[in-house]
mmCIF file of C-alpha atoms in Angstrom:
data_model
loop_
_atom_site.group_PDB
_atom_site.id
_atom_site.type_symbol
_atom_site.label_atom_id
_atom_site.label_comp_id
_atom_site.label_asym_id
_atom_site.label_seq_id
_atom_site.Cartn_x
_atom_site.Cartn_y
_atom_site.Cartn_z
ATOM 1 C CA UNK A 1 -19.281 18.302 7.891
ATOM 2 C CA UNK A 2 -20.945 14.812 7.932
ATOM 3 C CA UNK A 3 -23.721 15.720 5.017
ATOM 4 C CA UNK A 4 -20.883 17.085 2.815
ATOM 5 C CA UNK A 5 -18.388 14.098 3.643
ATOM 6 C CA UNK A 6 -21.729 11.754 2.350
ATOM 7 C CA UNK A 7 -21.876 13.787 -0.456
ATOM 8 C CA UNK A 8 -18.411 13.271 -1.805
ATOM 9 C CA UNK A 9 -18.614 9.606 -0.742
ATOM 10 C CA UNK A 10 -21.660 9.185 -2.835
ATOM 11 C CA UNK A 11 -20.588 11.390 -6.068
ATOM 12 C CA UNK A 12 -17.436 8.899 -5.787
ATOM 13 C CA UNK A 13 -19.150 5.930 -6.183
ATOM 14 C CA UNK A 14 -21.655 7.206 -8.868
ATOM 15 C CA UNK A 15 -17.974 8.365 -10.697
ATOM 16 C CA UNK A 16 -17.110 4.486 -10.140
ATOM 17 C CA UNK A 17 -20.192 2.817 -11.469
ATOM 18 C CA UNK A 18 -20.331 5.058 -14.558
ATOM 19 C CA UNK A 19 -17.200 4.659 -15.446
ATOM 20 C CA UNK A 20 -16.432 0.784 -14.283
ATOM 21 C CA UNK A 21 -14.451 0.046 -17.541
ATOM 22 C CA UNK A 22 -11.666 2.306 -16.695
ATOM 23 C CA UNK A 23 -11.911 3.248 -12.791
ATOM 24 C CA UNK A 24 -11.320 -1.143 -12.398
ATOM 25 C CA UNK A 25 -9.861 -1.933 -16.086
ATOM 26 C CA UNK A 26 -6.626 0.091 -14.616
ATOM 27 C CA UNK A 27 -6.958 -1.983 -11.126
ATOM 28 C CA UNK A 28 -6.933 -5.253 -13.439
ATOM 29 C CA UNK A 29 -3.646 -3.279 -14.966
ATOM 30 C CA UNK A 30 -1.991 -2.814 -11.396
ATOM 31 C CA UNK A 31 -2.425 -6.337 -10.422
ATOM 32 C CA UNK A 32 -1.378 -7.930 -13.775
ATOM 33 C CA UNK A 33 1.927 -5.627 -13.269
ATOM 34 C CA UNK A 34 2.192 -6.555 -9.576
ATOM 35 C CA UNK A 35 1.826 -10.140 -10.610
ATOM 36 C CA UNK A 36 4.221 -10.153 -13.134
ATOM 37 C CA UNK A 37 7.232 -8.084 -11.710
ATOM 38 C CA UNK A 38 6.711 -9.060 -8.289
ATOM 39 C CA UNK A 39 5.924 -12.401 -8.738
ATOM 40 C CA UNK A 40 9.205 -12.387 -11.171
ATOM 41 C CA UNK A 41 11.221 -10.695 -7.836
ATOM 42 C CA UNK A 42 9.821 -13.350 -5.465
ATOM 43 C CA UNK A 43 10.551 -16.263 -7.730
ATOM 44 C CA UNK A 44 14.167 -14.789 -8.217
ATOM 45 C CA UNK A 45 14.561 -14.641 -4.284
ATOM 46 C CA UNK A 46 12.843 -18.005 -4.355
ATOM 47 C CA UNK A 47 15.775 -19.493 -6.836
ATOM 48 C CA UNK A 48 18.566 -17.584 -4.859
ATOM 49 C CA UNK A 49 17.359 -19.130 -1.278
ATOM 50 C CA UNK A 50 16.780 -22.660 -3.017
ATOM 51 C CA UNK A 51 19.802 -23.977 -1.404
ATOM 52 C CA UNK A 52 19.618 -22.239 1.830
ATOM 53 C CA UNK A 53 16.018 -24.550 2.145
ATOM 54 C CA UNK A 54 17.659 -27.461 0.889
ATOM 55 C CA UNK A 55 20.331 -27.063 3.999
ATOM 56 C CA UNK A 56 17.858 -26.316 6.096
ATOM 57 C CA UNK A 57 15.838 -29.448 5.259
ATOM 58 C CA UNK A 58 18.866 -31.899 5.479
ATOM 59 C CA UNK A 59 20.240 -30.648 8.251
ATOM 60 C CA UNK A 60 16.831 -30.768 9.958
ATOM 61 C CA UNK A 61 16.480 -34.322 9.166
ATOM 62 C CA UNK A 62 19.655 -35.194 10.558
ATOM 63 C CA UNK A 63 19.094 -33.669 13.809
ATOM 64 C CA UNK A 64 15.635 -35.780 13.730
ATOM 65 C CA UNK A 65 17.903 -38.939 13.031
ATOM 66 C CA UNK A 66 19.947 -38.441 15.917
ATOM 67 C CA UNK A 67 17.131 -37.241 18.551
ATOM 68 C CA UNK A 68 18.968 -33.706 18.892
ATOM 69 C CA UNK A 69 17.222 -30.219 19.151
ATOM 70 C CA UNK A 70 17.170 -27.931 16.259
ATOM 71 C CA UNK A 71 16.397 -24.339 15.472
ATOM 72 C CA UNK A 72 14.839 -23.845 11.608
ATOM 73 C CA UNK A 73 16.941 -21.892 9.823
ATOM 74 C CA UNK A 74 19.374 -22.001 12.417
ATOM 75 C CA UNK A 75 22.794 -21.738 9.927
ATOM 76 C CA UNK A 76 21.178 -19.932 7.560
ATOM 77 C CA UNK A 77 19.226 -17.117 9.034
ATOM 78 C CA UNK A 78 21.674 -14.250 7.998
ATOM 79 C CA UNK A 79 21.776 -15.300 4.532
ATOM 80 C CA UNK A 80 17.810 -15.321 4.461
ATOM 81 C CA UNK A 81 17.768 -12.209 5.389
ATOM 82 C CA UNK A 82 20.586 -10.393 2.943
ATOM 83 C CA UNK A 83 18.371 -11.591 0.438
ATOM 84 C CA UNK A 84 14.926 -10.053 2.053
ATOM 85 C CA UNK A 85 16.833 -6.841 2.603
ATOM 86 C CA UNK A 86 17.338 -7.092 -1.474
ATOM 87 C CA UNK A 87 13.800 -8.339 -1.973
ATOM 88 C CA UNK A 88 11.904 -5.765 0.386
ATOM 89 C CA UNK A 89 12.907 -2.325 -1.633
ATOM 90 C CA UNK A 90 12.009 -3.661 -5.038
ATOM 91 C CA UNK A 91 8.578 -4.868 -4.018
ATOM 92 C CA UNK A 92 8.113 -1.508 -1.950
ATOM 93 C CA UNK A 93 9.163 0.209 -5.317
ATOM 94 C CA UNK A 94 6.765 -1.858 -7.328
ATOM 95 C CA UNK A 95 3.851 -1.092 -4.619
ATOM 96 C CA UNK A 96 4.724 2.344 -5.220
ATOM 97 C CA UNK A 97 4.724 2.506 -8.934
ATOM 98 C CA UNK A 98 1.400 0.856 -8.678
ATOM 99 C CA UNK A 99 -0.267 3.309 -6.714
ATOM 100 C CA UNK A 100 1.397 6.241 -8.565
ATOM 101 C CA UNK A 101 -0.352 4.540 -11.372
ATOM 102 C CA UNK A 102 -3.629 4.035 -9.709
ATOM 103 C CA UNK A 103 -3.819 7.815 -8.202
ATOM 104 C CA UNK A 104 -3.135 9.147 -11.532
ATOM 105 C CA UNK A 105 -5.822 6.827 -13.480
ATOM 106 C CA UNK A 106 -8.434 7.437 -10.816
ATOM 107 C CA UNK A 107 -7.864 11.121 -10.698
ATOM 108 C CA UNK A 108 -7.843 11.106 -14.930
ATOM 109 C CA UNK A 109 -11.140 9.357 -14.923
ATOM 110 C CA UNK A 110 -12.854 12.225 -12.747
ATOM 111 C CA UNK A 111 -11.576 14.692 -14.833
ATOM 112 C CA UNK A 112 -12.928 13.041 -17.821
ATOM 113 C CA UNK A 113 -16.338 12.759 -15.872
ATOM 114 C CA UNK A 114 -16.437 16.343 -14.889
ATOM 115 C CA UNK A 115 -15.671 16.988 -18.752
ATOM 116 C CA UNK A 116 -18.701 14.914 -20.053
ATOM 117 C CA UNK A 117 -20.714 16.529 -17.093
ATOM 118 C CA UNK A 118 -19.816 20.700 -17.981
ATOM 119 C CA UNK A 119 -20.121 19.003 -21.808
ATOM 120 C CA UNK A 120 -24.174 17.773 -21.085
ATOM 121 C CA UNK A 121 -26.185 16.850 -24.159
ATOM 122 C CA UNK A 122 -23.609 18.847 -26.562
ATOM 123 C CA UNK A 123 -22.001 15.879 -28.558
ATOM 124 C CA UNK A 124 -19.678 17.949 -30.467
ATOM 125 C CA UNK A 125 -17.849 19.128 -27.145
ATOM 126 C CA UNK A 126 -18.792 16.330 -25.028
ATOM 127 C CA UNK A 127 -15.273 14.045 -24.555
ATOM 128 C CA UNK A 128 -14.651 10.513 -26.481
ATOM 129 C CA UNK A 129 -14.942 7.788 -24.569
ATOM 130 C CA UNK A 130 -12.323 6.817 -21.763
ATOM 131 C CA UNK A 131 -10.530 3.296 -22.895
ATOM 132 C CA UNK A 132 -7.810 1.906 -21.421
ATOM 133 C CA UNK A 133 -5.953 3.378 -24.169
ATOM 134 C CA UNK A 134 -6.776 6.897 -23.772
ATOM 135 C CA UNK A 135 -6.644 6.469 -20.308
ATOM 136 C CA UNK A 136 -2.908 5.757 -20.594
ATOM 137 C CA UNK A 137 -2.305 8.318 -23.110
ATOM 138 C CA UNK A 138 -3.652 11.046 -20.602
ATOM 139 C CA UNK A 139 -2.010 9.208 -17.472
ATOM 140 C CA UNK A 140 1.109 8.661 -18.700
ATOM 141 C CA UNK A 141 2.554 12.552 -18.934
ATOM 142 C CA UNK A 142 1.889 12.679 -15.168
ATOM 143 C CA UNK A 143 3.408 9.079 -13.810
ATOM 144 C CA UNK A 144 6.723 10.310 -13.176
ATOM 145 C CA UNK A 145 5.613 13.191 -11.447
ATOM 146 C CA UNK A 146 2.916 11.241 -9.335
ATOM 147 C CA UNK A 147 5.754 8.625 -8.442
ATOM 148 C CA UNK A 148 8.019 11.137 -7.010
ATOM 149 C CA UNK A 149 5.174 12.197 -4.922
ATOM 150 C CA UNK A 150 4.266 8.754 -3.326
ATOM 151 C CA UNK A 151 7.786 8.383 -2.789
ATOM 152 C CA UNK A 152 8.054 11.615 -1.253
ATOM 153 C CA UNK A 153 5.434 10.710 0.866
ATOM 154 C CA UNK A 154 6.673 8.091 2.241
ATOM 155 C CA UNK A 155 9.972 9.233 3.200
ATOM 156 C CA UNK A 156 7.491 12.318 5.380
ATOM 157 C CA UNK A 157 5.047 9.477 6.966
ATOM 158 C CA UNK A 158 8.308 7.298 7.770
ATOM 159 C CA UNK A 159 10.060 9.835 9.829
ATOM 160 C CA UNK A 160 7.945 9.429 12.469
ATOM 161 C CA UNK A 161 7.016 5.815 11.700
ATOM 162 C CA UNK A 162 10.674 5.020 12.725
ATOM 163 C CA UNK A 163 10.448 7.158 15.522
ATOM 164 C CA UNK A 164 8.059 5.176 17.383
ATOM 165 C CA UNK A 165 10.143 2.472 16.563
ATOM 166 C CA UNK A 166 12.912 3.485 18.019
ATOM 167 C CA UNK A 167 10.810 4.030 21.196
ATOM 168 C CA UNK A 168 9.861 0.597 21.507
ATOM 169 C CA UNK A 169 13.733 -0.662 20.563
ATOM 170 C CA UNK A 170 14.797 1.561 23.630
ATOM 171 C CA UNK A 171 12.308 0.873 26.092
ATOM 172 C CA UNK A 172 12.875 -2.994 25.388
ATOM 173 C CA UNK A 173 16.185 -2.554 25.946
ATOM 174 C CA UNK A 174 15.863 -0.643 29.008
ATOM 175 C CA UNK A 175 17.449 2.768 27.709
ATOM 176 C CA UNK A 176 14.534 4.691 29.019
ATOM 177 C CA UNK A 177 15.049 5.372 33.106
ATOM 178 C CA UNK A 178 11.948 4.304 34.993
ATOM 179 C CA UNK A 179 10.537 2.426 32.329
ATOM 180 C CA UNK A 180 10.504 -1.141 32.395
ATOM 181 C CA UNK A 181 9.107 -3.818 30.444
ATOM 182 C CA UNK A 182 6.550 -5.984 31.614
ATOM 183 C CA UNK A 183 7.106 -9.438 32.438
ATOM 184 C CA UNK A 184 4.570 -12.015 33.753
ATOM 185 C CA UNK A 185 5.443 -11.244 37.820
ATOM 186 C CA UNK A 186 5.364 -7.683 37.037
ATOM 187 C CA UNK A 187 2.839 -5.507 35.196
ATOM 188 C CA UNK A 188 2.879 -2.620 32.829
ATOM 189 C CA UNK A 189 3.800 0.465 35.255
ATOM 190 C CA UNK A 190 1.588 3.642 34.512
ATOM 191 C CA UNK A 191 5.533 4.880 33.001
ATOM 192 C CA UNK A 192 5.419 2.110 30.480
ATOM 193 C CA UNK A 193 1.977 2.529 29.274
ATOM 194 C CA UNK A 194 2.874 6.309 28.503
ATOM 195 C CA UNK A 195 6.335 5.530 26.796
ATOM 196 C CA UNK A 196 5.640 2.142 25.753
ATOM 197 C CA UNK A 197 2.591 1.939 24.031
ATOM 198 C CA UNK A 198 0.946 5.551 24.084
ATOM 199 C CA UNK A 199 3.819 7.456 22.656
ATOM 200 C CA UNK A 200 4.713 4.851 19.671
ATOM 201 C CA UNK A 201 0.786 5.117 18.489
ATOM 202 C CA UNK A 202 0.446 9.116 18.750
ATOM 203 C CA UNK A 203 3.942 9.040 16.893
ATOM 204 C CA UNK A 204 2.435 6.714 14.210
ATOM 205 C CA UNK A 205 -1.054 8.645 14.327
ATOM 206 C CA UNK A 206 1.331 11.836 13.291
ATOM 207 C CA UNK A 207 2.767 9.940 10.244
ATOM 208 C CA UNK A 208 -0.611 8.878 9.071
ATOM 209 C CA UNK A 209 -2.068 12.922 9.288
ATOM 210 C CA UNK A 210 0.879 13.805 7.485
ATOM 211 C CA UNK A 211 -0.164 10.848 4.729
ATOM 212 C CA UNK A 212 -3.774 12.594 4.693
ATOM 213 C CA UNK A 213 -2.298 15.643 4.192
ATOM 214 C CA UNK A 214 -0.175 15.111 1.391
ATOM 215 C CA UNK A 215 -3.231 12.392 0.115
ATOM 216 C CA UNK A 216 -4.316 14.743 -3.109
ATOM 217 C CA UNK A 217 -1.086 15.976 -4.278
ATOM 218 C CA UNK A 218 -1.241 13.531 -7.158
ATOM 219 C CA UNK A 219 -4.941 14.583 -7.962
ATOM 220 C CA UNK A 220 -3.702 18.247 -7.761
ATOM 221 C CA UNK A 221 -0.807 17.199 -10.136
ATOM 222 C CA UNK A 222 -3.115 15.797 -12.687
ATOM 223 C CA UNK A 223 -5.534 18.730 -12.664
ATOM 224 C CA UNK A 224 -2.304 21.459 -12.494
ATOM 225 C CA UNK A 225 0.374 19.996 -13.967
ATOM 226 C CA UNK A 226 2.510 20.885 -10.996
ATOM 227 C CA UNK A 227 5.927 19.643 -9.977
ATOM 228 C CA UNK A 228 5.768 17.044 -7.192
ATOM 229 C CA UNK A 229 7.096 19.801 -4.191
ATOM 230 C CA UNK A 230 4.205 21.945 -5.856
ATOM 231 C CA UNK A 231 1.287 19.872 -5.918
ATOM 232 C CA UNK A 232 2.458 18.520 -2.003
ATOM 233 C CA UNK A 233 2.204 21.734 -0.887
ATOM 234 C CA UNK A 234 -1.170 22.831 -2.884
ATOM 235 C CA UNK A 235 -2.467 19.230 -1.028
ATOM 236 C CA UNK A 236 -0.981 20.945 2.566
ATOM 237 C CA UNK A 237 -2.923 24.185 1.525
ATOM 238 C CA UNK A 238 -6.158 22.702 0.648
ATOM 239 C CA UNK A 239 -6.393 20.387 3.766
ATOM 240 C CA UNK A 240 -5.234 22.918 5.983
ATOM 241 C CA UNK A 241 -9.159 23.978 6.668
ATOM 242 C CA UNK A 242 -10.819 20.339 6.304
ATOM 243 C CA UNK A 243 -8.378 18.657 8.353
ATOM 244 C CA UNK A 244 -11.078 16.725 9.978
ATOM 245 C CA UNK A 245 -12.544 16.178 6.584
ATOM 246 C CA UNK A 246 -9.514 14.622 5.351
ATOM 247 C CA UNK A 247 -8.739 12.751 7.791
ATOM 248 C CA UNK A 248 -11.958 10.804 8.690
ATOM 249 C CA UNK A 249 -12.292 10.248 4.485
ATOM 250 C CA UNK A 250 -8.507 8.741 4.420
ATOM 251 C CA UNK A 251 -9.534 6.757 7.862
ATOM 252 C CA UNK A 252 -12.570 5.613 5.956
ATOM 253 C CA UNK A 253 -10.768 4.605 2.740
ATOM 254 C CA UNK A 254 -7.771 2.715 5.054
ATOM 255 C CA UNK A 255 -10.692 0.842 7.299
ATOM 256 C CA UNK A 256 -12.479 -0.172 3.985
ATOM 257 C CA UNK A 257 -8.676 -1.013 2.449
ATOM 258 C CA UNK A 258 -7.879 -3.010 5.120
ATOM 259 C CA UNK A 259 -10.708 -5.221 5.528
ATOM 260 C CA UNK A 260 -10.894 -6.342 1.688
ATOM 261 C CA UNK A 261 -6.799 -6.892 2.585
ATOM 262 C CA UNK A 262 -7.878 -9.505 5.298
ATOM 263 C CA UNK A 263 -10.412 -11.120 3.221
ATOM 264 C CA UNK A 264 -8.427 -11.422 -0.185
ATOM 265 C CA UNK A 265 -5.722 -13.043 2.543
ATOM 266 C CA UNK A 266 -8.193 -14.924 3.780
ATOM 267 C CA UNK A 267 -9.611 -16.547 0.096
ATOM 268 C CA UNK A 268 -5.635 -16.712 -0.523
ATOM 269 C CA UNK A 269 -5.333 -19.672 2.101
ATOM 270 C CA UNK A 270 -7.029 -21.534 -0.376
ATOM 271 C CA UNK A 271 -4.691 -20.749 -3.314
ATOM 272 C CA UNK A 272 -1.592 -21.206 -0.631
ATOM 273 C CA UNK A 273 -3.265 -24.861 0.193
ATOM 274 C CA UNK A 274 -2.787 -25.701 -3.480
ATOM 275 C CA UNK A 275 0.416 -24.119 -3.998
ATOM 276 C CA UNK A 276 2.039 -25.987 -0.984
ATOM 277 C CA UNK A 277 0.567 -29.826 -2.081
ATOM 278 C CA UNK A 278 2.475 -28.898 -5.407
ATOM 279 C CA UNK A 279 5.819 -27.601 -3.492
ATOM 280 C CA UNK A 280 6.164 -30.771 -1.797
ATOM 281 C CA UNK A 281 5.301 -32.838 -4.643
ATOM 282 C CA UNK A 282 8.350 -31.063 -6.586
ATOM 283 C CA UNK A 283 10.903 -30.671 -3.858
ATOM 284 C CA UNK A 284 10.671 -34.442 -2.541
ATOM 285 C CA UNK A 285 8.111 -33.346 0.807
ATOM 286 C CA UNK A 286 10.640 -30.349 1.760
ATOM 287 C CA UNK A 287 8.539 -28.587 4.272
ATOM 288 C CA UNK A 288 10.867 -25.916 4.812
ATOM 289 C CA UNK A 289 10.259 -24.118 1.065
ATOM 290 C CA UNK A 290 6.672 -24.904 1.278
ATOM 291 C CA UNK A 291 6.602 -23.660 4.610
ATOM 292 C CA UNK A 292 7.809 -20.115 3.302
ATOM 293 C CA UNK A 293 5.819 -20.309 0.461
ATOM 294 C CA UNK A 294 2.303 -21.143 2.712
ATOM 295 C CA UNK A 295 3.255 -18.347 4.473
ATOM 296 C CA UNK A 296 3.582 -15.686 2.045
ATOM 297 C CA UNK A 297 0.925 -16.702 -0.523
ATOM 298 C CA UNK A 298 -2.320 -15.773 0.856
ATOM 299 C CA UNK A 299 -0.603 -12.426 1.695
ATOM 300 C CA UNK A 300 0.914 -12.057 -2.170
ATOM 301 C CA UNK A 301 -2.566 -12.850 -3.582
ATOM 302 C CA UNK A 302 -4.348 -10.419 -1.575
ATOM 303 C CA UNK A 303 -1.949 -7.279 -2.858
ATOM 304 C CA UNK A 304 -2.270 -8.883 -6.282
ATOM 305 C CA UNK A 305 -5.814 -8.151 -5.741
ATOM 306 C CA UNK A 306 -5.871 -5.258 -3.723
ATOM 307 C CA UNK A 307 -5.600 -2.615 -6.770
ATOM 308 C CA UNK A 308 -9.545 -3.676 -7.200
ATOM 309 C CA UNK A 309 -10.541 -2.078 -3.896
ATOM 310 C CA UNK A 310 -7.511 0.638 -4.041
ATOM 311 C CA UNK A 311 -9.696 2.070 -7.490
ATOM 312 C CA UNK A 312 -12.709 3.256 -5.807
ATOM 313 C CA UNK A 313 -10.605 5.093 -3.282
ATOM 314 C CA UNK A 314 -8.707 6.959 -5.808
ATOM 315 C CA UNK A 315 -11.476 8.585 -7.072
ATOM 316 C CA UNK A 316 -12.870 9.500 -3.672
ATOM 317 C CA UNK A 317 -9.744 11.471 -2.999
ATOM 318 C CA UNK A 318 -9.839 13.289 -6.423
ATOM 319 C CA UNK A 319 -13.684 14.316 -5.831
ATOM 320 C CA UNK A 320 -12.393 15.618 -2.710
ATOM 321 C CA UNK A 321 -10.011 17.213 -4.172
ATOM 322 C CA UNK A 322 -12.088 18.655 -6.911
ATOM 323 C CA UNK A 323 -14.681 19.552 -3.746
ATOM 324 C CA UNK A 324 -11.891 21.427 -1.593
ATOM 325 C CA UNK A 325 -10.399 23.218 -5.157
ATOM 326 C CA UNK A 326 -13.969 24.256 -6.224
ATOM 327 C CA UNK A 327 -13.071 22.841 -9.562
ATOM 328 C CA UNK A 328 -10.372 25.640 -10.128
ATOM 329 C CA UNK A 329 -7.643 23.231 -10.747
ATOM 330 C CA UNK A 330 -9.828 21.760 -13.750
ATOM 331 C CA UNK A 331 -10.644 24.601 -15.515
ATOM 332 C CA UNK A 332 -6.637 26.019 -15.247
ATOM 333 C CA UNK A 333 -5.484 22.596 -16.694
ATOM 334 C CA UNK A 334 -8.052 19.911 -18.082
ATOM 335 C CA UNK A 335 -6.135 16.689 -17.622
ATOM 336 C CA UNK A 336 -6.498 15.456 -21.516
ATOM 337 C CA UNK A 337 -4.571 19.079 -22.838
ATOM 338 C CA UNK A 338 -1.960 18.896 -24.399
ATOM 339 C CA UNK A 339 1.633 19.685 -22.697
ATOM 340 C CA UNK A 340 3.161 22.486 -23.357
#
């Protein structure tokens, strides 16, 4: 199991250094879209909230002025957040698109290596080679598809992401009998630990195997052609016997995910530094708006620049795919064919 995971690890990454232009020239792609329509969405949230951080800032300094105690945001709180509730789905959507995008790309560039592989030395069948350009023109017949999928997804792995949820909403509220939150004179009780913070985590563990399992539906569309129900349940079928498989290559690609998330967040602190000298400069030192905007830059600069670690791990899932189909899917449908 552990010699055959290495194996598809390794034939990932020699897919990704042979074919840098396009397995990172369509990350590059991803973030310049991510820049550009989210940035667009959270300066238009920005310019709808600019007076809700102007009250906040004058009513702040009044309450300075006369020595009383203020809450930030106190007045304008619900307003704040009607417009995140506005913000949040179209940024979700855009981080969807992108990864429907990235899936597909990834999963197109393996196909195109596997062609140039079965192809050898033969440069009259041997494939042209992959530009951005012809990486688009194959991807595109298979975005729509692939975005239905990752939304599809999502509404599976949030099922029982709410659930757990909704355990921790009513044990904090006390709806549970016998289980009661911990407070400083009185410790977690054995009941808590179960409900409280055992049951939310296996919940969450559940929506993140049913992620794994539906992880090479879009890699199964590109090779098949399949409708999005189809290629979610050819991914079910194919990880039904390398469950384990599956699941400790998705737990690798999250782990590796998630730390180039915390250090992109991390250099982003230094863009945020920047961004908040010239906030105050242009808003006459309102700390409130460059508060908010301190916050949420190193955070928008690391999923700008996530897409460049995302690549790699597309590819890994479509050479496990390829490893799990034993290369049936390719030679049914080879991804650059025309559509019928």
């Amino acid at each position: 199991m552990v010699g055959n995971d290495t194996h598809v690890v390794a034939e990932a990454l020699r897919i990704t250094g042979r074919n840098r232009r396009p397995v990172f020239g369509a990350a590059v792609l991803a973030g310049a879209a991510a820049l550009l329509v989210g940035g667009g969405i959270v300066a238009g949230a920005f310019a709808a909230s600019w007076g809700l951080f102007l009250e906040a800032g004058r009513a702040a300094e009044l309450a300075i002025e006369d020595e009383d105690s203020y809450v930030a945001y106190a007045d304008q709180w619900d307003s704040l957040v009607k417009i995140a509730f506005c913000v949040y789905p179209l940024l979700l959507l855009v981080a969807m698109v992108s990864i429907a995008w990235l899936l597909t790309a990834q999963a197109v560039t393996v196909a195109y290596a596997q062609e140039r592989a079965a192809a050898g030395t033969d440069a009259a069948t041997a494939p042209g080679a992959l530009t951005l350009r012809a990486l688009w023109r194959r991807s595109r017949p298979h975005l729509g598809v692939a975005l239905r999928v990752q939304l599809l997804t999502l509404v599976c792995a949030l099922v029982p992401g709410l659930a757990g949820l909704l355990v921790l909403v009513a044990v904090e509220l006390e709806m549970v009998p016998g289980v009661v939150w911990p407070t400083y004179h009185d410790p977690a009780t054995v009941q808590f630990i179960l409900v409280g913070r055992i049951l939310p985590v296996v919940t969450w563990a559940l929506g993140f195997v049913l992620m794994t399992r539906f992880s090479l539906a879009t890699t199964v569309r590109v090779a098949d052609r399949s409708s999005a129900t189809a290629a979610m349940r050819r991914s079910w079928t194919l990880t039904r016997t390398a469950r384990l498989r599956t699941t400790g290559i998705c737990l690798l690609s999250t782990v590796a995910v998630a730390v180039a998330f915390m250090v992109l967040k991390w250099l982003g602190t230094y863009v945020a530094h920047w961004a908040g000298l010239f906030m105050l400069a242009t808003t006459s030192d309102n700390q409130w708006v460059t508060g908010v905007l301190v916050i949420i830059t190193p955070v928008a600069v690391a999923l700008v620049l996530l897409p460049l670690a995302l690549a790699p791990m597309g590819v890994l899932l479509a050479c496990l795919r390829e490893r799990l189909d034993g290369g049936a899917g390719e030679a049914r449908a080879p991804s650059g064919a025309p559509i019928g």
